[in-house]
GROMACS .gro file of C-alpha atoms in nm:
model
  260
    1MET     CA    1  14.605   9.801  10.707
    2SER     CA    2  14.288   9.980  10.806
    3PHE     CA    3  14.246  10.132  10.407
    4ILE     CA    4  14.256   9.775  10.249
    5LYS     CA    5  13.988   9.704  10.509
    6ASN     CA    6  13.785  10.010  10.438
    7VAL     CA    7  13.765   9.946  10.106
    8LYS     CA    8  13.629   9.557  10.146
    9ARG     CA    9  13.397   9.720  10.380
   10TYR     CA   10  13.269  10.016  10.175
   11PHE     CA   11  13.336   9.839   9.808
   12TYR     CA   12  12.920   9.787   9.725
   13TYR     CA   13  12.873  10.182   9.838
   14MET     CA   14  13.129  10.292   9.608
   15TYR     CA   15  12.993  10.082   9.338
   16TYR     CA   16  12.637  10.158   9.358
   17ALA     CA   17  12.732  10.511   9.413
   18ALA     CA   18  12.957  10.526   9.118
   19LYS     CA   19  12.680  10.334   8.933
   20ALA     CA   20  12.425  10.589   9.029
   21SER     CA   21  12.647  10.914   8.912
   22LEU     CA   22  12.686  10.719   8.611
   23LYS     CA   23  12.301  10.725   8.558
   24SER     CA   24  12.257  11.077   8.670
   25GLU     CA   25  12.501  11.187   8.428
   26VAL     CA   26  12.296  11.069   8.111
   27ALA     CA   27  11.965  11.119   8.300
   28GLY     CA   28  11.674  11.267   8.043
   29SER     CA   29  11.924  11.271   7.740
   30LYS     CA   30  11.828  11.066   7.412
   31LEU     CA   31  12.154  10.955   7.331
   32ASN     CA   32  12.207  10.830   7.705
   33TRP     CA   33  12.569  10.635   7.752
   34ILE     CA   34  12.595  10.691   7.350
   35TRP     CA   35  12.752  11.035   7.432
   36TRP     CA   36  13.051  10.867   7.609
   37ILE     CA   37  13.171  10.731   7.300
   38LEU     CA   38  13.071  11.020   7.091
   39GLU     CA   39  13.264  11.267   7.321
   40PRO     CA   40  13.621  11.118   7.275
   41LEU     CA   41  13.559  11.042   6.872
   42CYS     CA   42  13.408  11.447   6.855
   43PHE     CA   43  13.771  11.550   7.013
   44MET     CA   44  13.944  11.323   6.827
   45PHE     CA   45  13.795  11.410   6.503
   46ILE     CA   46  13.846  11.776   6.598
   47TYR     CA   47  14.261  11.725   6.637
   48ILE     CA   48  14.310  11.514   6.352
   49PHE     CA   49  14.169  11.842   6.162
   50ILE     CA   50  14.360  12.072   6.297
   51PHE     CA   51  14.728  11.925   6.337
   52LYS     CA   52  14.716  11.665   6.052
   53VAL     CA   53  14.482  11.856   5.781
   54VAL     CA   54  14.597  12.195   5.891
   55PHE     CA   55  14.901  12.190   6.080
   56LYS     CA   56  15.037  11.866   5.889
   57ALA     CA   57  15.104  11.646   6.172
   58HIS     CA   58  15.335  11.343   6.046
   59GLU     CA   59  15.267  11.124   6.304
   60ASP     CA   60  15.192  10.757   6.197
   61TYR     CA   61  14.825  10.634   6.287
   62PHE     CA   62  14.769  10.977   6.429
   63PRO     CA   63  14.393  10.885   6.500
   64VAL     CA   64  14.532  10.642   6.824
   65PHE     CA   65  14.792  10.833   6.869
   66VAL     CA   66  14.544  11.132   6.985
   67LEU     CA   67  14.266  10.900   7.136
   68ILE     CA   68  14.548  10.757   7.364
   69GLY     CA   69  14.643  11.111   7.462
   70LEU     CA   70  14.273  11.203   7.530
   71ALA     CA   71  14.228  10.921   7.716
   72VAL     CA   72  14.471  10.966   7.975
   73TRP     CA   73  14.454  11.355   7.995
   74ASP     CA   74  14.074  11.317   8.021
   75PHE     CA   75  14.126  11.097   8.361
   76PHE     CA   76  14.355  11.275   8.508
   77ASN     CA   77  14.176  11.601   8.496
   78ARG     CA   78  13.849  11.468   8.582
   79MET     CA   79  14.057  11.348   8.876
   80LEU     CA   80  14.208  11.607   8.980
   81SER     CA   81  13.907  11.901   8.901
   82GLY     CA   82  13.650  11.660   9.093
   83SER     CA   83  13.895  11.570   9.399
   84VAL     CA   84  13.920  11.986   9.453
   85LYS     CA   85  13.574  12.026   9.609
   86LEU     CA   86  13.418  11.638   9.669
   87ILE     CA   87  13.427  11.653  10.034
   88SER     CA   88  13.197  11.969  10.054
   89SER     CA   89  12.958  11.864   9.748
   90ASN     CA   90  12.919  11.558   9.970
   91LYS     CA   91  12.851  11.755  10.275
   92GLN     CA   92  12.485  11.560  10.341
   93ILE     CA   93  12.668  11.240  10.346
   94VAL     CA   94  12.994  11.370  10.520
   95SER     CA   95  12.795  11.566  10.791
   96LYS     CA   96  12.510  11.263  10.865
   97VAL     CA   97  12.722  10.947  10.868
   98TYR     CA   98  13.081  10.873  10.911
   99ILE     CA   99  13.289  10.723  10.603
  100PRO     CA  100  13.632  10.795  10.500
  101LYS     CA  101  13.681  11.055  10.339
  102TYR     CA  102  13.925  10.893  10.068
  103ILE     CA  103  13.620  10.657  10.002
  104LEU     CA  104  13.432  10.890   9.799
  105LEU     CA  105  13.770  10.979   9.597
  106ILE     CA  106  13.793  10.609   9.526
  107SER     CA  107  13.415  10.576   9.451
  108ARG     CA  108  13.429  10.912   9.205
  109SER     CA  109  13.730  10.746   9.015
  110PHE     CA  110  13.531  10.431   8.932
  111THR     CA  111  13.305  10.667   8.737
  112TYR     CA  112  13.591  10.831   8.510
  113LEU     CA  113  13.793  10.495   8.493
  114PHE     CA  114  13.453  10.381   8.338
  115LYS     CA  115  13.506  10.596   8.113
  116PHE     CA  116  13.891  10.600   8.055
  117PHE     CA  117  13.824  10.223   7.941
  118ILE     CA  118  13.527  10.320   7.669
  119SER     CA  119  13.794  10.544   7.550
  120PHE     CA  120  14.059  10.271   7.525
  121ALA     CA  121  13.810  10.043   7.354
  122LEU     CA  122  13.759  10.281   7.084
  123VAL     CA  123  14.166  10.259   7.047
  124ILE     CA  124  14.107   9.883   6.991
  125VAL     CA  125  13.873   9.942   6.717
  126THR     CA  126  14.013  10.211   6.579
  127MET     CA  127  14.380  10.004   6.555
  128ILE     CA  128  14.160   9.741   6.380
  129ILE     CA  129  13.989   9.978   6.130
  130ILE     CA  130  14.329  10.176   6.035
  131LYS     CA  131  14.498   9.826   6.032
  132VAL     CA  132  14.775   9.936   6.329
  133PRO     CA  133  15.004   9.633   6.377
  134PHE     CA  134  14.951   9.472   6.680
  135ASN     CA  135  15.216   9.345   6.896
  136ILE     CA  136  15.315   9.165   7.251
  137THR     CA  137  15.392   9.511   7.394
  138ILE     CA  138  15.030   9.587   7.407
  139LEU     CA  139  15.033   9.400   7.748
  140TRP     CA  140  15.193   9.655   7.893
  141VAL     CA  141  14.872   9.863   7.890
  142ILE     CA  142  14.759   9.689   8.202
  143PRO     CA  143  15.069   9.803   8.420
  144LEU     CA  144  15.084  10.161   8.276
  145VAL     CA  145  14.705  10.194   8.376
  146LEU     CA  146  14.782  10.096   8.684
  147LEU     CA  147  15.081  10.326   8.747
  148LEU     CA  148  14.822  10.606   8.624
  149TYR     CA  149  14.650  10.573   8.916
  150ILE     CA  150  14.844  10.496   9.179
  151VAL     CA  151  15.013  10.846   9.089
  152VAL     CA  152  14.670  11.047   8.985
  153PHE     CA  153  14.519  10.889   9.289
  154GLY     CA  154  14.813  11.033   9.547
  155ILE     CA  155  14.785  11.368   9.348
  156SER     CA  156  14.416  11.426   9.409
  157LEU     CA  157  14.391  11.257   9.792
  158ILE     CA  158  14.623  11.603   9.926
  159VAL     CA  159  14.455  11.810   9.628
  160MET     CA  160  14.109  11.691   9.808
  161HIS     CA  161  14.230  11.767  10.172
  162PHE     CA  162  14.357  12.103  10.121
  163GLY     CA  163  14.063  12.145   9.880
  164VAL     CA  164  13.865  12.188  10.186
  165TYR     CA  165  14.047  12.444  10.373
  166VAL     CA  166  14.145  12.684  10.040
  167GLU     CA  167  13.857  12.806   9.895
  168ASP     CA  168  14.038  12.948   9.576
  169LEU     CA  169  14.246  12.641   9.505
  170ALA     CA  170  13.910  12.513   9.248
  171ASN     CA  171  14.047  12.838   9.038
  172VAL     CA  172  14.393  12.733   9.089
  173ILE     CA  173  14.378  12.383   8.971
  174ARG     CA  174  14.183  12.470   8.642
  175ILE     CA  175  14.428  12.751   8.532
  176GLY     CA  176  14.727  12.462   8.630
  177LEU     CA  177  14.539  12.223   8.454
  178LYS     CA  178  14.505  12.433   8.133
  179LEU     CA  179  14.885  12.539   8.144
  180LEU     CA  180  14.968  12.140   8.196
  181PHE     CA  181  14.734  12.013   7.901
  182TYR     CA  182  14.992  12.216   7.665
  183MET     CA  183  15.305  12.077   7.814
  184THR     CA  184  15.199  11.694   7.825
  185GLY     CA  185  15.160  11.606   7.490
  186VAL     CA  186  14.802  11.515   7.421
  187PHE     CA  187  14.799  11.591   7.032
  188TYR     CA  188  15.188  11.649   6.938
  189ASN     CA  189  15.494  11.414   7.001
  190ILE     CA  190  15.688  11.554   7.262
  191HIS     CA  191  16.018  11.401   7.095
  192THR     CA  192  16.024  11.563   6.835
  193ALA     CA  193  15.823  11.836   6.905
  194VAL     CA  194  16.041  12.001   7.201
  195PRO     CA  195  16.383  12.039   7.146
  196GLU     CA  196  16.650  11.873   7.341
  197PRO     CA  197  16.732  11.790   7.624
  198TYR     CA  198  16.385  11.963   7.726
  199ASN     CA  199  16.171  11.678   7.573
  200HIS     CA  200  16.346  11.466   7.830
  201ILE     CA  201  16.350  11.672   8.130
  202LEU     CA  202  15.979  11.710   8.019
  203LEU     CA  203  15.913  11.345   8.028
  204LYS     CA  204  16.089  11.290   8.305
  205VAL     CA  205  15.913  11.533   8.555
  206ASN     CA  206  15.594  11.499   8.418
  207PRO     CA  207  15.415  11.213   8.458
  208VAL     CA  208  15.122  11.226   8.300
  209ALA     CA  209  15.312  11.318   7.988
  210PHE     CA  210  15.552  11.010   8.059
  211ILE     CA  211  15.275  10.750   8.098
  212MET     CA  212  15.096  10.867   7.799
  213ASP     CA  213  15.399  10.855   7.604
  214SER     CA  214  15.458  10.510   7.720
  215LEU     CA  215  15.138  10.390   7.637
  216ARG     CA  216  15.197  10.496   7.262
  217SER     CA  217  15.497  10.342   7.244
  218VAL     CA  218  15.367  10.000   7.357
  219VAL     CA  219  15.071  10.034   7.160
  220ILE     CA  220  15.130  10.193   6.857
  221ASP     CA  221  15.543  10.142   6.781
  222GLY     CA  222  15.606   9.807   6.977
  223VAL     CA  223  15.841   9.915   7.233
  224ASN     CA  224  15.888   9.851   7.586
  225PRO     CA  225  15.853  10.163   7.840
  226ASN     CA  226  16.138  10.305   8.035
  227LEU     CA  227  16.105  10.053   8.334
  228LEU     CA  228  16.357  10.276   8.551
  229LEU     CA  229  16.151  10.569   8.504
  230CYS     CA  230  15.801  10.337   8.583
  231LEU     CA  231  15.946  10.192   8.929
  232ILE     CA  232  16.044  10.559   9.050
  233TRP     CA  233  15.683  10.698   8.974
  234LEU     CA  234  15.541  10.372   9.119
  235LEU     CA  235  15.759  10.475   9.430
  236ILE     CA  236  15.656  10.828   9.417
  237GLY     CA  237  15.250  10.761   9.334
  238THR     CA  238  15.281  10.496   9.644
  239ILE     CA  239  15.433  10.768   9.866
  240LEU     CA  240  15.186  11.011   9.803
  241CYS     CA  241  14.906  10.770   9.772
  242ILE     CA  242  15.031  10.665  10.175
  243LEU     CA  243  15.099  11.087  10.273
  244GLY     CA  244  14.710  11.167  10.144
  245ILE     CA  245  14.540  10.891  10.306
  246LYS     CA  246  14.757  10.965  10.648
  247LEU     CA  247  14.645  11.329  10.592
  248ILE     CA  248  14.297  11.296  10.557
  249LYS     CA  249  14.291  11.032  10.808
  250LYS     CA  250  14.431  11.302  11.019
  251TYR     CA  251  14.205  11.564  10.981
  252GLU     CA  252  13.901  11.420  10.837
  253ASN     CA  253  13.721  11.509  11.176
  254SER     CA  254  13.746  11.845  11.132
  255TYR     CA  255  13.650  11.884  10.769
  256VAL     CA  256  13.259  11.879  10.828
  257LYS     CA  257  13.296  12.190  11.095
  258VAL     CA  258  13.481  12.372  10.783
  259ILE     CA  259  13.197  12.256  10.500
  260LEU     CA  260  12.895  12.341  10.745
   0.00000   0.00000   0.00000
């Protein structure tokens, strides 16, 4: 209950901090916010050229396929990478004013969610341009994005805590993310590219790969996601969130001594 109260209490702080962070990213840039659109588009065209033209990928509606993968991976990658040193990078705030440390992560996640929704808006526009049929299953996007947020937020809370004490964790996370990138199916279909039974195992144990694949299924193929796996990952994500919040509440008073 204290978590919900604190989210309500610090909502305006989180909102304005996220807004300031977004503004600082494009400060001094002539294209400003247009970069948030150009970045996923540039990566999409690069992957289309490499895998559709060079390697002859046979996925239907490949631009939409890639954009969904990039949107999901970018959110996951930014959340984990940004959470490792989040407390130490905000030591001026942490050392002077008390604020629940998970509030910092929620605020940062707002900026990543904003970019995620820009990328997904590009998915919709691309679907219209290349005439991808719209199915009722597209409504599953909302609960699947919520599931993604819960799971990634739970993992990021734990990473943020240990990032205070383990100096080399940032390097470990960076290497781990590079390896995981190729195991998540950002630019390929796990069902066809990975032999059985390893493709099914990968989709069950990798929540990002599962949610990415589910989003593609509901958007492109008009197929409902695996409800049982959704519920399992919702349970795991919720447990991770609870553990992460309790871990931070227990040790947050000692963070200042470590980072100063």
